[in-house]
Amino acid sequence: MSLKCIIVLFQEEVEDNKNLKAAAAAAAAAPAAPEAATITLSSVTAISPCQIKVSWSCSQCTNSDHYTVTWIDVDTKESSEADVAKGSISYEIGELISNKNYTAYVTLYLTDGSSVVSDEDTAATEEGSPNSVQGFTVDGKTDSKIMVSWTNTTNPCPIFGFNILWNGDAIWDSTRHSGGNYTTNGKSKTSYTIANLMPYSDYDITIQEVTTDLKYGSPATQHSTTDERKASSPTVKTNTLNSTSINVSWKAPSSANGVITGYNVQWSIDGEEDAGNANTTKDVFSWTISDLLACGNYQINVSAINGAGIGSSDPAYNRTDEEKLPAPDNLKCDYNETSDQITVTWDLINSTNTRCLIDHYIVKYTSDVLWNGDIAVTSDTPDNTTTEYTIGDLTPYTSYDIQVCASTSKLGGDISSCRNIETNDEVPGEINHLEILEGNLEESSSFAVVWTDPIEKNGALLTYHVTLYNDTDGVVIDDDVDYTDFTEAFYTYQFDDLDTSGNYSVSVYAVNRAPDPGPESEIQFSFLEDYEMEYM
C-alpha cells in the first residue's frame, strides 16, 4: 500500500470518529422519550340483579380521546359496547339478564388514532325478580271493553313488556265466563284496551311486569264491571185471533246482556211507519194487539228492555182475518121504461177501516111477478172495478128488490138495497080455453062462452073485452067485462035473446095497463049446427 493511500484512510477514520462524537453529544443533549399509555381493569362487579359496574385505571393517558366498554354474554357470545368520555374510570352496564355471566374489558382510544386494550374480567349478575307495576287503574269501560293504564316504571332489568290477564263472569247468566291475557311489547307502553268482553259482567284484571328473561313481577289487580248491552231478540210466535186482533207470545232472549226490566211490542202494517207499541213488565210474555185493520199484513217486533235500552228484534209477520166490506154508498136503481132495463150504480168502496181488497161485486136481485106470484132470485158477480150493472130481460109487472155488496175472495160484504122497483105492464097474452056453453035451453035463444086467464097476464088485468058478431048482420054486442077479482078459475059471458037462425062468432081479449090489448081469441057458434052442450 502506498503512503498516500494510508494517509487517506487515516483521514477518513478521523472523520468518522468526529461524527460519532458529535452524534453522542447530540444524543446526550436531547430529552428522554415519553412512556406508552396503559389501561388496567380494576374490577367487574355485579351491583344489582341486572347491572354490572366496570372500573379501570389509566397510566400515561394524557393523549386519550375516549373509552369503549365492551361486554359479552358468556353463554350466547353476544357482545355490546358503549362509548365513555375520557377521564372516566368506571361505567355501569344496565338492562342485563339476572343470574348470568358477563365478560367485560375497556379499550382506550388515543388522539393519534391508536388504541390500547385492557385485560378482561368476568362477573355474574345477581338473582332477582321484576318490580311491581305502579299506578294501575281502570280508566273507562263500555259494554265490550275495559281501558286500563299504569305508571311508566323504572327497572334495572330489561323489560320485555307487561302481561295483562282478565277473567269475568256474566252477572245475567251464571253459566257464562270469559277470560284472556295479552303481553305488551316494550316498556314504554302504559295503557291497554281489553276488547271483546261480555256485557254486564264482573272482571278481575291483573298486570305484571315481564323482563326479557320472561320473569314476571308481582301482580297489581283491579276490578271492573262492563256496561249493559242491548239484549238479543226474543223468540216470537204470533196467532191471528180475528179480523182485528193478533196475539203475540215470546220467550226471553238467549242473551239478556243485562237486567231485563220489561218488553216492548211494536207493530206496523204493510211496511208503513209504526202503527202502535206497548211496553210490558219483565214477567209478561204475551200480548194481544187489538183494533187492527182487517186483511192487514202486520210486522210485529218484540224487544227486551234493559239498562242499555230497547234491544234487537227479529220481525214476525201475520195477517188479520178478512171481514165484511162496508156496503157501497150512493146505490141507485133507475128503471128505463123505453129500454125496459134497470141500471144499478154505486160508488167504489174506499174505506180506511180495512185493508181487505175487493175481489168482485155481487149484484143480487129478486123478482116478484105480481101477476102470478112467481119469485125468482138471480145473482151476478161483476169485477172489482165495476160500479154499474144493467138488469135486462125484465118481466113485466114485476117488483124487483136489488142488493149490491162488495166481496173479498172469501166473504161477501154488507149490503146496499133498492126495493120495489116495479116494471110496467106489457101486452097480455092470449086468453086460455075459450069455449061455448049452451044457455036457456027452453027458449034455445042464448048461449055462453067460458075462458080462463091468459098464461102471460104481463100486468094487472083491468078487463076482458067480449065481442059477439052475427055473421049476417054484423056486430051484435061489443062489451068490456070488468071483474073485481081476476083470480077466478074461469070466466063466463052469456048472450041472450039471440036469433037462433044466425051464425055467430065470439072474440075475447084481455086488457091490462099496457097501451095495447092482448090478442083476440075467437070461437064460432050456430044454434042449428052445434050440438047440445051441458052446462058446466
mmCIF file with all atom_site columns, C-alpha atoms in Angstrom, residues 194-300:
data_model
loop_
_atom_site.group_PDB
_atom_site.id
_atom_site.type_symbol
_atom_site.label_atom_id
_atom_site.label_alt_id
_atom_site.label_comp_id
_atom_site.label_asym_id
_atom_site.label_entity_id
_atom_site.label_seq_id
_atom_site.pdbx_PDB_ins_code
_atom_site.Cartn_x
_atom_site.Cartn_y
_atom_site.Cartn_z
_atom_site.occupancy
_atom_site.B_iso_or_equiv
_atom_site.pdbx_formal_charge
_atom_site.auth_seq_id
_atom_site.auth_comp_id
_atom_site.auth_asym_id
_atom_site.auth_atom_id
_atom_site.pdbx_PDB_model_num
ATOM 1   C CA . ILE A 1 194 ? -109.247 -5.074  26.695 1.00 0.00 ? 194 ILE A CA 1
ATOM 2   C CA . ALA A 1 195 ? -111.793 -5.806  23.973 1.00 0.00 ? 195 ALA A CA 1
ATOM 3   C CA . ASN A 1 196 ? -114.408 -8.434  23.084 1.00 0.00 ? 196 ASN A CA 1
ATOM 4   C CA . LEU A 1 197 ? -115.691 -8.710  26.630 1.00 0.00 ? 197 LEU A CA 1
ATOM 5   C CA . MET A 1 198 ? -119.119 -9.915  27.738 1.00 0.00 ? 198 MET A CA 1
ATOM 6   C CA . PRO A 1 199 ? -121.622 -7.198  28.589 1.00 0.00 ? 199 PRO A CA 1
ATOM 7   C CA . TYR A 1 200 ? -122.678 -6.590  32.169 1.00 0.00 ? 200 TYR A CA 1
ATOM 8   C CA . SER A 1 201 ? -120.017 -8.905  33.594 1.00 0.00 ? 201 SER A CA 1
ATOM 9   C CA . ASP A 1 202 ? -117.657 -8.710  36.568 1.00 0.00 ? 202 ASP A CA 1
ATOM 10  C CA . TYR A 1 203 ? -113.988 -8.840  35.550 1.00 0.00 ? 203 TYR A CA 1
ATOM 11  C CA . ASP A 1 204 ? -110.844 -9.253  37.639 1.00 0.00 ? 204 ASP A CA 1
ATOM 12  C CA . ILE A 1 205 ? -107.833 -7.747  35.870 1.00 0.00 ? 205 ILE A CA 1
ATOM 13  C CA . THR A 1 206 ? -104.167 -8.177  36.824 1.00 0.00 ? 206 THR A CA 1
ATOM 14  C CA . ILE A 1 207 ? -100.966 -6.762  35.351 1.00 0.00 ? 207 ILE A CA 1
ATOM 15  C CA . GLN A 1 208 ? -97.366  -7.944  35.779 1.00 0.00 ? 208 GLN A CA 1
ATOM 16  C CA . GLU A 1 209 ? -94.065  -6.590  34.595 1.00 0.00 ? 209 GLU A CA 1
ATOM 17  C CA . VAL A 1 210 ? -92.222  -9.085  32.355 1.00 0.00 ? 210 VAL A CA 1
ATOM 18  C CA . THR A 1 211 ? -88.477  -8.941  31.829 1.00 0.00 ? 211 THR A CA 1
ATOM 19  C CA . THR A 1 212 ? -86.659  -10.177 28.764 1.00 0.00 ? 212 THR A CA 1
ATOM 20  C CA . ASP A 1 213 ? -85.766  -13.381 30.552 1.00 0.00 ? 213 ASP A CA 1
ATOM 21  C CA . LEU A 1 214 ? -89.538  -13.947 30.968 1.00 0.00 ? 214 LEU A CA 1
ATOM 22  C CA . LYS A 1 215 ? -89.660  -13.357 34.671 1.00 0.00 ? 215 LYS A CA 1
ATOM 23  C CA . TYR A 1 216 ? -92.943  -11.978 35.986 1.00 0.00 ? 216 TYR A CA 1
ATOM 24  C CA . GLY A 1 217 ? -93.230  -9.383  38.706 1.00 0.00 ? 217 GLY A CA 1
ATOM 25  C CA . SER A 1 218 ? -95.790  -9.195  41.488 1.00 0.00 ? 218 SER A CA 1
ATOM 26  C CA . PRO A 1 219 ? -99.321  -8.659  40.080 1.00 0.00 ? 219 PRO A CA 1
ATOM 27  C CA . ALA A 1 220 ? -101.340 -5.485  40.532 1.00 0.00 ? 220 ALA A CA 1
ATOM 28  C CA . THR A 1 221 ? -105.117 -6.045  40.465 1.00 0.00 ? 221 THR A CA 1
ATOM 29  C CA . GLN A 1 222 ? -108.238 -4.095  39.526 1.00 0.00 ? 222 GLN A CA 1
ATOM 30  C CA . HIS A 1 223 ? -111.947 -4.993  39.357 1.00 0.00 ? 223 HIS A CA 1
ATOM 31  C CA . SER A 1 224 ? -114.445 -3.625  36.841 1.00 0.00 ? 224 SER A CA 1
ATOM 32  C CA . THR A 1 225 ? -117.937 -4.353  35.531 1.00 0.00 ? 225 THR A CA 1
ATOM 33  C CA . THR A 1 226 ? -118.759 -3.881  31.871 1.00 0.00 ? 226 THR A CA 1
ATOM 34  C CA . ASP A 1 227 ? -121.837 -1.893  30.905 1.00 0.00 ? 227 ASP A CA 1
ATOM 35  C CA . GLU A 1 228 ? -125.123 -3.460  29.871 1.00 0.00 ? 228 GLU A CA 1
ATOM 36  C CA . ARG A 1 229 ? -125.677 -4.107  26.182 1.00 0.00 ? 229 ARG A CA 1
ATOM 37  C CA . LYS A 1 230 ? -128.975 -4.229  24.345 1.00 0.00 ? 230 LYS A CA 1
ATOM 38  C CA . ALA A 1 231 ? -130.497 -7.684  24.614 1.00 0.00 ? 231 ALA A CA 1
ATOM 39  C CA . SER A 1 232 ? -130.721 -10.107 21.721 1.00 0.00 ? 232 SER A CA 1
ATOM 40  C CA . SER A 1 233 ? -134.034 -10.833 20.057 1.00 0.00 ? 233 SER A CA 1
ATOM 41  C CA . PRO A 1 234 ? -136.693 -12.864 21.888 1.00 0.00 ? 234 PRO A CA 1
ATOM 42  C CA . THR A 1 235 ? -138.214 -15.879 20.128 1.00 0.00 ? 235 THR A CA 1
ATOM 43  C CA . VAL A 1 236 ? -141.628 -14.715 18.906 1.00 0.00 ? 236 VAL A CA 1
ATOM 44  C CA . LYS A 1 237 ? -144.818 -16.500 17.828 1.00 0.00 ? 237 LYS A CA 1
ATOM 45  C CA . THR A 1 238 ? -147.999 -14.870 16.528 1.00 0.00 ? 238 THR A CA 1
ATOM 46  C CA . ASN A 1 239 ? -151.575 -16.105 16.250 1.00 0.00 ? 239 ASN A CA 1
ATOM 47  C CA . THR A 1 240 ? -154.364 -14.324 14.401 1.00 0.00 ? 240 THR A CA 1
ATOM 48  C CA . LEU A 1 241 ? -157.483 -14.229 16.565 1.00 0.00 ? 241 LEU A CA 1
ATOM 49  C CA . ASN A 1 242 ? -159.901 -12.485 14.204 1.00 0.00 ? 242 ASN A CA 1
ATOM 50  C CA . SER A 1 243 ? -160.074 -9.619  11.747 1.00 0.00 ? 243 SER A CA 1
ATOM 51  C CA . THR A 1 244 ? -158.892 -7.029  14.268 1.00 0.00 ? 244 THR A CA 1
ATOM 52  C CA . SER A 1 245 ? -156.662 -8.876  16.761 1.00 0.00 ? 245 SER A CA 1
ATOM 53  C CA . ILE A 1 246 ? -153.365 -10.781 16.766 1.00 0.00 ? 246 ILE A CA 1
ATOM 54  C CA . ASN A 1 247 ? -151.911 -12.481 19.820 1.00 0.00 ? 247 ASN A CA 1
ATOM 55  C CA . VAL A 1 248 ? -148.140 -12.323 20.278 1.00 0.00 ? 248 VAL A CA 1
ATOM 56  C CA . SER A 1 249 ? -146.136 -14.571 22.602 1.00 0.00 ? 249 SER A CA 1
ATOM 57  C CA . TRP A 1 250 ? -142.405 -14.801 23.159 1.00 0.00 ? 250 TRP A CA 1
ATOM 58  C CA . LYS A 1 251 ? -139.577 -16.353 25.115 1.00 0.00 ? 251 LYS A CA 1
ATOM 59  C CA . ALA A 1 252 ? -136.824 -14.458 26.898 1.00 0.00 ? 252 ALA A CA 1
ATOM 60  C CA . PRO A 1 253 ? -133.814 -13.652 24.695 1.00 0.00 ? 253 PRO A CA 1
ATOM 61  C CA . SER A 1 254 ? -130.869 -16.024 24.757 1.00 0.00 ? 254 SER A CA 1
ATOM 62  C CA . SER A 1 255 ? -128.574 -13.117 25.641 1.00 0.00 ? 255 SER A CA 1
ATOM 63  C CA . ALA A 1 256 ? -130.132 -10.750 28.149 1.00 0.00 ? 256 ALA A CA 1
ATOM 64  C CA . ASN A 1 257 ? -126.858 -8.746  28.252 1.00 0.00 ? 257 ASN A CA 1
ATOM 65  C CA . GLY A 1 258 ? -128.094 -7.038  31.389 1.00 0.00 ? 258 GLY A CA 1
ATOM 66  C CA . VAL A 1 259 ? -131.073 -6.915  33.737 1.00 0.00 ? 259 VAL A CA 1
ATOM 67  C CA . ILE A 1 260 ? -134.310 -7.205  31.743 1.00 0.00 ? 260 ILE A CA 1
ATOM 68  C CA . THR A 1 261 ? -136.952 -4.835  33.097 1.00 0.00 ? 261 THR A CA 1
ATOM 69  C CA . GLY A 1 262 ? -139.678 -5.416  30.508 1.00 0.00 ? 262 GLY A CA 1
ATOM 70  C CA . TYR A 1 263 ? -140.542 -5.952  26.864 1.00 0.00 ? 263 TYR A CA 1
ATOM 71  C CA . ASN A 1 264 ? -141.501 -3.618  24.047 1.00 0.00 ? 264 ASN A CA 1
ATOM 72  C CA . VAL A 1 265 ? -144.044 -4.752  21.443 1.00 0.00 ? 265 VAL A CA 1
ATOM 73  C CA . GLN A 1 266 ? -144.284 -2.794  18.189 1.00 0.00 ? 266 GLN A CA 1
ATOM 74  C CA . TRP A 1 267 ? -146.452 -3.396  15.152 1.00 0.00 ? 267 TRP A CA 1
ATOM 75  C CA . SER A 1 268 ? -146.829 -1.825  11.734 1.00 0.00 ? 268 SER A CA 1
ATOM 76  C CA . ILE A 1 269 ? -148.931 -2.561  8.688  1.00 0.00 ? 269 ILE A CA 1
ATOM 77  C CA . ASP A 1 270 ? -147.718 -3.136  5.130  1.00 0.00 ? 270 ASP A CA 1
ATOM 78  C CA . GLY A 1 271 ? -144.287 -1.631  5.744  1.00 0.00 ? 271 GLY A CA 1
ATOM 79  C CA . GLU A 1 272 ? -145.678 1.689   6.949  1.00 0.00 ? 272 GLU A CA 1
ATOM 80  C CA . GLU A 1 273 ? -144.500 3.606   9.982  1.00 0.00 ? 273 GLU A CA 1
ATOM 81  C CA . ASP A 1 274 ? -145.233 2.191   13.411 1.00 0.00 ? 274 ASP A CA 1
ATOM 82  C CA . ALA A 1 275 ? -148.929 1.733   13.967 1.00 0.00 ? 275 ALA A CA 1
ATOM 83  C CA . GLY A 1 276 ? -148.508 1.254   17.689 1.00 0.00 ? 276 GLY A CA 1
ATOM 84  C CA . ASN A 1 277 ? -146.410 -0.101  20.503 1.00 0.00 ? 277 ASN A CA 1
ATOM 85  C CA . ALA A 1 278 ? -146.801 -1.274  24.064 1.00 0.00 ? 278 ALA A CA 1
ATOM 86  C CA . ASN A 1 279 ? -144.481 -1.996  26.986 1.00 0.00 ? 279 ASN A CA 1
ATOM 87  C CA . THR A 1 280 ? -144.911 -4.912  29.364 1.00 0.00 ? 280 THR A CA 1
ATOM 88  C CA . THR A 1 281 ? -143.252 -5.884  32.618 1.00 0.00 ? 281 THR A CA 1
ATOM 89  C CA . LYS A 1 282 ? -140.454 -8.420  32.737 1.00 0.00 ? 282 LYS A CA 1
ATOM 90  C CA . ASP A 1 283 ? -142.803 -11.238 33.784 1.00 0.00 ? 283 ASP A CA 1
ATOM 91  C CA . VAL A 1 284 ? -145.267 -10.824 30.882 1.00 0.00 ? 284 VAL A CA 1
ATOM 92  C CA . PHE A 1 285 ? -144.596 -12.966 27.818 1.00 0.00 ? 285 PHE A CA 1
ATOM 93  C CA . SER A 1 286 ? -147.698 -12.413 25.676 1.00 0.00 ? 286 SER A CA 1
ATOM 94  C CA . TRP A 1 287 ? -149.739 -9.524  24.360 1.00 0.00 ? 287 TRP A CA 1
ATOM 95  C CA . THR A 1 288 ? -152.910 -9.208  22.302 1.00 0.00 ? 288 THR A CA 1
ATOM 96  C CA . ILE A 1 289 ? -152.791 -6.424  19.747 1.00 0.00 ? 289 ILE A CA 1
ATOM 97  C CA . SER A 1 290 ? -156.305 -5.106  19.132 1.00 0.00 ? 290 SER A CA 1
ATOM 98  C CA . ASP A 1 291 ? -158.049 -2.542  16.928 1.00 0.00 ? 291 ASP A CA 1
ATOM 99  C CA . LEU A 1 292 ? -156.151 -3.676  13.853 1.00 0.00 ? 292 LEU A CA 1
ATOM 100 C CA . LEU A 1 293 ? -157.357 -3.353  10.282 1.00 0.00 ? 293 LEU A CA 1
ATOM 101 C CA . ALA A 1 294 ? -158.859 -6.404  8.650  1.00 0.00 ? 294 ALA A CA 1
ATOM 102 C CA . CYS A 1 295 ? -156.764 -8.117  5.949  1.00 0.00 ? 295 CYS A CA 1
ATOM 103 C CA . GLY A 1 296 ? -153.729 -6.221  7.210  1.00 0.00 ? 296 GLY A CA 1
ATOM 104 C CA . ASN A 1 297 ? -150.248 -7.642  6.712  1.00 0.00 ? 297 ASN A CA 1
ATOM 105 C CA . TYR A 1 298 ? -148.620 -6.809  10.026 1.00 0.00 ? 298 TYR A CA 1
ATOM 106 C CA . GLN A 1 299 ? -144.968 -6.810  11.013 1.00 0.00 ? 299 GLN A CA 1
ATOM 107 C CA . ILE A 1 300 ? -144.565 -7.405  14.731 1.00 0.00 ? 300 ILE A CA 1
#
